[in-house]
Amino acid sequence: EDQVTQSPEALRLQEGESSSLNCSYTVSGLRGLFWYRQDPGKGPEFLFTLYSAGEEKEKERLKATLTKKESFLHITAPKPEDSATYLCAVVQGAQKLVFGQGTRLTINP
Amino acid sequence: SAVISQKPSRDICQRGTSLTIQCQVDSQVTMMFWYRQQPGQSLTLIATANQGSEATYESGFVIDKFPISRPNLTFSTLTVSNMSPEDSSIYLCSVEGGGGNVEQFFGPGTRLTVL
């Protein structure tokens, strides 16, 4: 069965301290891997779609990369407003999304 | 991306009652999805709703507990029936990106508390 595992569960950084979040996946025939940001009390906000190993996408201080087994979300020089839960998901079957448990990121000023 | 709204944004309900959650999209979409996010947990798909056909439910979710309507291409409802405190969750609808894209875009969610 398709599985998505994210690590760490929680990460606390100082403002400006770069780091990476990990998403490991097992899926038969990857059709897409997604990163979302979720703020407390809100729905997930779409960030990136990655389709094949070696692909990279960037948006402001965020950069997502993909290998055959995992994806990384790199955060460069984060700011307090980057604090959120970051979710990773893969497509299973027609269009069912299977989500990881998320990484709760806190950026201290 | 589509603009998605949900009503209500939150509600507090009594055990044994039912609540209907509405999801409205600003453009026509073929597939709409309903997810549940239990406290401190990630999202789990409840069902997929196509216009003009019965919803398809995931394992562990049944139509009697979570009936879904999909009367047109921009609207869907999810009813949480005979509620218990275990149904306290955030309920989210989503739609596909369209144009062959497989990503989904989510509404703001409905926070349900059952007493």
PDB file of C-alpha atoms in Angstrom:
ATOM      1  CA  GLU A   1       0.000   0.000   0.000  1.00  0.00           C
ATOM      2  CA  ASP A   2       1.159   3.528  -0.770  1.00  0.00           C
ATOM      3  CA  GLN A   3       2.748   5.273   2.206  1.00  0.00           C
ATOM      4  CA  VAL A   4       4.083   8.727   2.955  1.00  0.00           C
ATOM      5  CA  THR A   5       6.323   9.409   5.966  1.00  0.00           C
ATOM      6  CA  GLN A   6       7.480  12.862   6.939  1.00  0.00           C
ATOM      7  CA  SER A   7      10.308  13.825   9.254  1.00  0.00           C
ATOM      8  CA  PRO A   8      10.881  15.430  11.591  1.00  0.00           C
ATOM      9  CA  GLU A   9       7.437  15.744  13.208  1.00  0.00           C
ATOM     10  CA  ALA A  10       8.387  19.176  14.512  1.00  0.00           C
ATOM     11  CA  LEU A  11      11.255  21.533  13.819  1.00  0.00           C
ATOM     12  CA  ARG A  12      12.143  24.732  15.581  1.00  0.00           C
ATOM     13  CA  LEU A  13      14.610  27.128  13.887  1.00  0.00           C
ATOM     14  CA  GLN A  14      15.952  30.575  14.461  1.00  0.00           C
ATOM     15  CA  GLU A  15      15.167  33.195  11.859  1.00  0.00           C
ATOM     16  CA  GLY A  16      17.708  32.868   9.052  1.00  0.00           C
ATOM     17  CA  GLU A  17      18.666  29.290   9.950  1.00  0.00           C
ATOM     18  CA  SER A  18      18.239  27.138   6.830  1.00  0.00           C
ATOM     19  CA  SER A  19      17.103  23.522   7.011  1.00  0.00           C
ATOM     20  CA  SER A  20      15.291  20.745   5.152  1.00  0.00           C
ATOM     21  CA  LEU A  21      12.120  18.735   5.670  1.00  0.00           C
ATOM     22  CA  ASN A  22      11.956  15.150   4.462  1.00  0.00           C
ATOM     23  CA  CYS A  23       9.141  13.196   2.808  1.00  0.00           C
ATOM     24  CA  SER A  24       9.758   9.497   2.128  1.00  0.00           C
ATOM     25  CA  TYR A  25       7.257   7.680  -0.051  1.00  0.00           C
ATOM     26  CA  THR A  26       6.443   4.238  -1.373  1.00  0.00           C
ATOM     27  CA  VAL A  27       4.025   4.249  -4.291  1.00  0.00           C
ATOM     28  CA  SER A  28       3.513   2.066  -7.321  1.00  0.00           C
ATOM     29  CA  GLY A  29       3.933   4.391 -10.280  1.00  0.00           C
ATOM     30  CA  LEU A  30       4.374   7.944  -9.021  1.00  0.00           C
ATOM     31  CA  ARG A  31       1.957  10.310 -10.768  1.00  0.00           C
ATOM     32  CA  GLY A  32       2.806  13.301  -8.653  1.00  0.00           C
ATOM     33  CA  LEU A  33       4.151  14.375  -5.271  1.00  0.00           C
ATOM     34  CA  PHE A  34       2.764  17.503  -3.674  1.00  0.00           C
ATOM     35  CA  TRP A  35       3.803  19.900  -0.972  1.00  0.00           C
ATOM     36  CA  TYR A  36       1.243  21.948   0.911  1.00  0.00           C
ATOM     37  CA  ARG A  37       1.472  24.519   3.663  1.00  0.00           C
ATOM     38  CA  GLN A  38      -1.226  24.554   6.344  1.00  0.00           C
ATOM     39  CA  ASP A  39      -1.712  27.350   8.838  1.00  0.00           C
ATOM     40  CA  PRO A  40      -3.702  26.679  12.035  1.00  0.00           C
ATOM     41  CA  GLY A  41      -7.437  26.635  11.401  1.00  0.00           C
ATOM     42  CA  LYS A  42      -7.071  26.849   7.612  1.00  0.00           C
ATOM     43  CA  GLY A  43      -7.144  24.509   4.659  1.00  0.00           C
ATOM     44  CA  PRO A  44      -3.907  23.353   3.026  1.00  0.00           C
ATOM     45  CA  GLU A  45      -2.340  25.826   0.589  1.00  0.00           C
ATOM     46  CA  PHE A  46      -0.797  24.286  -2.507  1.00  0.00           C
ATOM     47  CA  LEU A  47       2.939  24.894  -2.946  1.00  0.00           C
ATOM     48  CA  PHE A  48       4.499  22.493  -5.475  1.00  0.00           C
ATOM     49  CA  THR A  49       3.945  19.473  -7.685  1.00  0.00           C
ATOM     50  CA  LEU A  50       6.897  17.236  -8.568  1.00  0.00           C
ATOM     51  CA  TYR A  51       6.488  14.541 -11.195  1.00  0.00           C
ATOM     52  CA  SER A  52       9.836  12.809 -11.726  1.00  0.00           C
ATOM     53  CA  ALA A  53      13.146  12.152 -10.014  1.00  0.00           C
ATOM     54  CA  GLY A  54      15.582  15.013 -10.416  1.00  0.00           C
ATOM     55  CA  GLU A  55      12.883  17.646 -10.694  1.00  0.00           C
ATOM     56  CA  GLU A  56      13.203  20.805  -8.604  1.00  0.00           C
ATOM     57  CA  LYS A  57      10.852  23.723  -8.010  1.00  0.00           C
ATOM     58  CA  GLU A  58      11.330  26.969  -6.137  1.00  0.00           C
ATOM     59  CA  LYS A  59       9.119  29.590  -4.610  1.00  0.00           C
ATOM     60  CA  GLU A  60      10.596  32.416  -2.587  1.00  0.00           C
ATOM     61  CA  ARG A  61      12.553  30.802   0.273  1.00  0.00           C
ATOM     62  CA  LEU A  62      11.289  27.290  -0.508  1.00  0.00           C
ATOM     63  CA  LYS A  63      12.801  24.728  -2.841  1.00  0.00           C
ATOM     64  CA  ALA A  64      11.386  21.242  -3.373  1.00  0.00           C
ATOM     65  CA  THR A  65      13.395  18.369  -4.801  1.00  0.00           C
ATOM     66  CA  LEU A  66      12.499  14.792  -5.699  1.00  0.00           C
ATOM     67  CA  THR A  67      14.358  11.473  -5.863  1.00  0.00           C
ATOM     68  CA  LYS A  68      12.969   8.004  -6.510  1.00  0.00           C
ATOM     69  CA  LYS A  69      12.313   7.452  -2.819  1.00  0.00           C
ATOM     70  CA  GLU A  70      11.979  10.826  -1.163  1.00  0.00           C
ATOM     71  CA  SER A  71      11.394  14.528  -1.501  1.00  0.00           C
ATOM     72  CA  PHE A  72      12.975  17.392   0.386  1.00  0.00           C
ATOM     73  CA  LEU A  73      11.595  20.810   1.106  1.00  0.00           C
ATOM     74  CA  HIS A  74      14.543  23.134   1.631  1.00  0.00           C
ATOM     75  CA  ILE A  75      13.911  26.357   3.498  1.00  0.00           C
ATOM     76  CA  THR A  76      16.554  29.040   3.030  1.00  0.00           C
ATOM     77  CA  ALA A  77      16.925  31.898   5.524  1.00  0.00           C
ATOM     78  CA  PRO A  78      13.408  31.378   6.925  1.00  0.00           C
ATOM     79  CA  LYS A  79      11.334  34.127   8.459  1.00  0.00           C
ATOM     80  CA  PRO A  80       8.753  33.858  11.260  1.00  0.00           C
ATOM     81  CA  GLU A  81       5.956  33.992   8.674  1.00  0.00           C
ATOM     82  CA  ASP A  82       7.204  30.663   7.301  1.00  0.00           C
ATOM     83  CA  SER A  83       5.976  29.007  10.498  1.00  0.00           C
ATOM     84  CA  ALA A  84       3.298  26.464   9.550  1.00  0.00           C
ATOM     85  CA  THR A  85       2.718  22.747   9.114  1.00  0.00           C
ATOM     86  CA  TYR A  86       4.109  21.453   5.838  1.00  0.00           C
ATOM     87  CA  LEU A  87       2.321  18.476   4.310  1.00  0.00           C
ATOM     88  CA  CYS A  88       3.534  16.069   1.661  1.00  0.00           C
ATOM     89  CA  ALA A  89       1.161  13.919  -0.406  1.00  0.00           C
ATOM     90  CA  VAL A  90       1.231  11.491  -3.320  1.00  0.00           C
ATOM     91  CA  VAL A  91      -1.477  10.541  -5.790  1.00  0.00           C
ATOM     92  CA  GLN A  92      -2.920   7.063  -5.397  1.00  0.00           C
ATOM     93  CA  GLY A  93      -5.120   5.598  -8.091  1.00  0.00           C
ATOM     94  CA  ALA A  94      -7.270   8.045 -10.061  1.00  0.00           C
ATOM     95  CA  GLN A  95      -6.846  11.125  -7.871  1.00  0.00           C
ATOM     96  CA  LYS A  96      -6.819  10.143  -4.231  1.00  0.00           C
ATOM     97  CA  LEU A  97      -4.210  12.032  -2.242  1.00  0.00           C
ATOM     98  CA  VAL A  98      -2.363  10.127   0.475  1.00  0.00           C
ATOM     99  CA  PHE A  99      -0.880  12.538   3.000  1.00  0.00           C
ATOM    100  CA  GLY A 100       2.004  12.282   5.398  1.00  0.00           C
ATOM    101  CA  GLN A 101       1.592  13.347   9.008  1.00  0.00           C
ATOM    102  CA  GLY A 102       3.225  16.700   8.348  1.00  0.00           C
ATOM    103  CA  THR A 103       6.131  18.649   9.814  1.00  0.00           C
ATOM    104  CA  ARG A 104       5.259  21.451  12.199  1.00  0.00           C
ATOM    105  CA  LEU A 105       7.789  24.212  11.549  1.00  0.00           C
ATOM    106  CA  THR A 106       8.373  27.074  13.976  1.00  0.00           C
ATOM    107  CA  ILE A 107      10.680  29.974  13.114  1.00  0.00           C
ATOM    108  CA  ASN A 108      11.696  32.063  16.099  1.00  0.00           C
ATOM    109  CA  PRO A 109      12.577  35.731  15.541  1.00  0.00           C
TER     110      PRO A 109
ATOM    111  CA  SER B   1      -6.564  28.027  -9.161  1.00  0.00           C
ATOM    112  CA  ALA B   2     -10.224  27.710  -8.221  1.00  0.00           C
ATOM    113  CA  VAL B   3     -11.678  29.711  -5.347  1.00  0.00           C
ATOM    114  CA  ILE B   4     -13.425  27.398  -2.912  1.00  0.00           C
ATOM    115  CA  SER B   5     -15.714  28.372  -0.059  1.00  0.00           C
ATOM    116  CA  GLN B   6     -17.262  26.268   2.683  1.00  0.00           C
ATOM    117  CA  LYS B   7     -20.185  26.825   4.999  1.00  0.00           C
ATOM    118  CA  PRO B   8     -20.295  26.821   7.929  1.00  0.00           C
ATOM    119  CA  SER B   9     -16.735  27.675   8.882  1.00  0.00           C
ATOM    120  CA  ARG B  10     -17.288  26.119  12.292  1.00  0.00           C
ATOM    121  CA  ASP B  11     -20.063  24.647  14.371  1.00  0.00           C
ATOM    122  CA  ILE B  12     -20.674  23.085  17.751  1.00  0.00           C
ATOM    123  CA  CYS B  13     -23.263  20.312  17.670  1.00  0.00           C
ATOM    124  CA  GLN B  14     -24.947  17.954  20.077  1.00  0.00           C
ATOM    125  CA  ARG B  15     -24.450  14.213  20.011  1.00  0.00           C
ATOM    126  CA  GLY B  16     -26.995  12.420  17.804  1.00  0.00           C
ATOM    127  CA  THR B  17     -27.690  15.347  15.496  1.00  0.00           C
ATOM    128  CA  SER B  18     -26.607  15.846  11.880  1.00  0.00           C
ATOM    129  CA  LEU B  19     -24.763  18.676  10.142  1.00  0.00           C
ATOM    130  CA  THR B  20     -24.610  19.456   6.434  1.00  0.00           C
ATOM    131  CA  ILE B  21     -21.490  21.163   5.131  1.00  0.00           C
ATOM    132  CA  GLN B  22     -21.589  23.050   1.853  1.00  0.00           C
ATOM    133  CA  CYS B  23     -18.756  23.466  -0.639  1.00  0.00           C
ATOM    134  CA  GLN B  24     -18.973  26.022  -3.459  1.00  0.00           C
ATOM    135  CA  VAL B  25     -16.440  26.445  -6.272  1.00  0.00           C
ATOM    136  CA  ASP B  26     -16.155  29.471  -8.555  1.00  0.00           C
ATOM    137  CA  SER B  27     -15.658  27.329 -11.688  1.00  0.00           C
ATOM    138  CA  GLN B  28     -17.014  24.067 -13.043  1.00  0.00           C
ATOM    139  CA  VAL B  29     -15.094  20.986 -11.947  1.00  0.00           C
ATOM    140  CA  THR B  30     -15.652  17.326 -12.671  1.00  0.00           C
ATOM    141  CA  MET B  31     -14.441  15.829  -9.415  1.00  0.00           C
ATOM    142  CA  MET B  32     -14.792  17.123  -5.887  1.00  0.00           C
ATOM    143  CA  PHE B  33     -13.281  15.474  -2.839  1.00  0.00           C
ATOM    144  CA  TRP B  34     -14.137  15.435   0.856  1.00  0.00           C
ATOM    145  CA  TYR B  35     -11.432  14.965   3.483  1.00  0.00           C
ATOM    146  CA  ARG B  36     -11.410  14.689   7.245  1.00  0.00           C
ATOM    147  CA  GLN B  37      -8.639  15.997   9.469  1.00  0.00           C
ATOM    148  CA  GLN B  38      -8.920  14.756  13.023  1.00  0.00           C
ATOM    149  CA  PRO B  39      -7.259  16.776  15.805  1.00  0.00           C
ATOM    150  CA  GLY B  40      -3.487  16.709  15.439  1.00  0.00           C
ATOM    151  CA  GLN B  41      -3.708  14.373  12.447  1.00  0.00           C
ATOM    152  CA  SER B  42      -3.226  14.642   8.725  1.00  0.00           C
ATOM    153  CA  LEU B  43      -5.910  14.521   6.045  1.00  0.00           C
ATOM    154  CA  THR B  44      -7.851  11.377   5.150  1.00  0.00           C
ATOM    155  CA  LEU B  45     -10.046  11.088   2.068  1.00  0.00           C
ATOM    156  CA  ILE B  46     -13.690  10.353   2.869  1.00  0.00           C
ATOM    157  CA  ALA B  47     -15.141  10.179  -0.642  1.00  0.00           C
ATOM    158  CA  THR B  48     -14.942  11.401  -4.210  1.00  0.00           C
ATOM    159  CA  ALA B  49     -18.004  13.104  -5.678  1.00  0.00           C
ATOM    160  CA  ASN B  50     -18.681  13.285  -9.412  1.00  0.00           C
ATOM    161  CA  GLN B  51     -21.638  15.209 -10.754  1.00  0.00           C
ATOM    162  CA  GLY B  52     -24.465  12.935 -11.801  1.00  0.00           C
ATOM    163  CA  SER B  53     -23.249   9.790 -10.112  1.00  0.00           C
ATOM    164  CA  GLU B  54     -23.044   8.247  -6.677  1.00  0.00           C
ATOM    165  CA  ALA B  55     -20.102   9.260  -4.531  1.00  0.00           C
ATOM    166  CA  THR B  56     -17.267   6.777  -4.141  1.00  0.00           C
ATOM    167  CA  TYR B  57     -16.366   6.145  -0.503  1.00  0.00           C
ATOM    168  CA  GLU B  58     -13.007   5.138   0.925  1.00  0.00           C
ATOM    169  CA  SER B  59     -12.559   2.187   3.222  1.00  0.00           C
ATOM    170  CA  GLY B  60     -13.898   2.992   6.670  1.00  0.00           C
ATOM    171  CA  PHE B  61     -16.446   5.542   5.468  1.00  0.00           C
ATOM    172  CA  VAL B  62     -20.071   4.699   4.588  1.00  0.00           C
ATOM    173  CA  ILE B  63     -22.861   6.539   2.841  1.00  0.00           C
ATOM    174  CA  ASP B  64     -25.268   6.240   5.770  1.00  0.00           C
ATOM    175  CA  LYS B  65     -22.861   8.146   7.999  1.00  0.00           C
ATOM    176  CA  PHE B  66     -21.531  10.616   5.404  1.00  0.00           C
ATOM    177  CA  PRO B  67     -24.131  11.137   2.655  1.00  0.00           C
ATOM    178  CA  ILE B  68     -22.898  13.365  -0.147  1.00  0.00           C
ATOM    179  CA  SER B  69     -24.762  15.321  -2.788  1.00  0.00           C
ATOM    180  CA  ARG B  70     -23.338  16.717  -6.019  1.00  0.00           C
ATOM    181  CA  PRO B  71     -26.210  18.455  -7.808  1.00  0.00           C
ATOM    182  CA  ASN B  72     -24.055  20.411 -10.289  1.00  0.00           C
ATOM    183  CA  LEU B  73     -20.476  21.103 -11.356  1.00  0.00           C
ATOM    184  CA  THR B  74     -19.833  23.865  -8.807  1.00  0.00           C
ATOM    185  CA  PHE B  75     -21.448  22.610  -5.600  1.00  0.00           C
ATOM    186  CA  SER B  76     -21.396  19.681  -3.184  1.00  0.00           C
ATOM    187  CA  THR B  77     -22.587  18.906   0.319  1.00  0.00           C
ATOM    188  CA  LEU B  78     -21.348  16.477   2.943  1.00  0.00           C
ATOM    189  CA  THR B  79     -23.623  15.497   5.822  1.00  0.00           C
ATOM    190  CA  VAL B  80     -22.209  14.123   9.040  1.00  0.00           C
ATOM    191  CA  SER B  81     -25.054  12.024  10.456  1.00  0.00           C
ATOM    192  CA  ASN B  82     -25.889  10.899  13.974  1.00  0.00           C
ATOM    193  CA  MET B  83     -22.798  12.618  15.297  1.00  0.00           C
ATOM    194  CA  SER B  84     -20.658  11.507  18.204  1.00  0.00           C
ATOM    195  CA  PRO B  85     -17.677  13.267  19.829  1.00  0.00           C
ATOM    196  CA  GLU B  86     -15.395  11.102  17.659  1.00  0.00           C
ATOM    197  CA  ASP B  87     -16.675  13.035  14.640  1.00  0.00           C
ATOM    198  CA  SER B  88     -15.076  16.220  15.938  1.00  0.00           C
ATOM    199  CA  SER B  89     -12.712  17.141  13.108  1.00  0.00           C
ATOM    200  CA  ILE B  90     -12.017  19.610  10.367  1.00  0.00           C
ATOM    201  CA  TYR B  91     -13.862  18.675   7.181  1.00  0.00           C
ATOM    202  CA  LEU B  92     -12.343  19.915   3.933  1.00  0.00           C
ATOM    203  CA  CYS B  93     -13.462  19.857   0.346  1.00  0.00           C
ATOM    204  CA  SER B  94     -11.050  19.999  -2.545  1.00  0.00           C
ATOM    205  CA  VAL B  95     -11.126  20.131  -6.326  1.00  0.00           C
ATOM    206  CA  GLU B  96      -8.716  18.995  -8.994  1.00  0.00           C
ATOM    207  CA  GLY B  97      -6.503  21.553 -10.671  1.00  0.00           C
ATOM    208  CA  GLY B  98      -7.917  20.897 -14.115  1.00  0.00           C
ATOM    209  CA  GLY B  99      -6.172  20.987 -17.464  1.00  0.00           C
ATOM    210  CA  GLY B 100      -4.615  17.591 -16.836  1.00  0.00           C
ATOM    211  CA  ASN B 101      -3.012  18.706 -13.569  1.00  0.00           C
ATOM    212  CA  VAL B 102      -3.369  16.255 -10.704  1.00  0.00           C
ATOM    213  CA  GLU B 103      -2.857  18.642  -7.798  1.00  0.00           C
ATOM    214  CA  GLN B 104      -5.848  19.510  -5.640  1.00  0.00           C
ATOM    215  CA  PHE B 105      -6.872  22.822  -4.147  1.00  0.00           C
ATOM    216  CA  PHE B 106      -8.582  22.946  -0.793  1.00  0.00           C
ATOM    217  CA  GLY B 107     -11.319  24.975   0.765  1.00  0.00           C
ATOM    218  CA  PRO B 108     -10.868  26.696   4.134  1.00  0.00           C
ATOM    219  CA  GLY B 109     -12.429  23.810   6.044  1.00  0.00           C
ATOM    220  CA  THR B 110     -15.290  23.386   8.502  1.00  0.00           C
ATOM    221  CA  ARG B 111     -14.290  22.901  12.124  1.00  0.00           C
ATOM    222  CA  LEU B 112     -16.843  20.643  13.790  1.00  0.00           C
ATOM    223  CA  THR B 113     -17.043  20.051  17.530  1.00  0.00           C
ATOM    224  CA  VAL B 114     -19.495  17.463  18.835  1.00  0.00           C
ATOM    225  CA  LEU B 115     -20.445  17.608  22.508  1.00  0.00           C
TER     226      LEU B 115
END
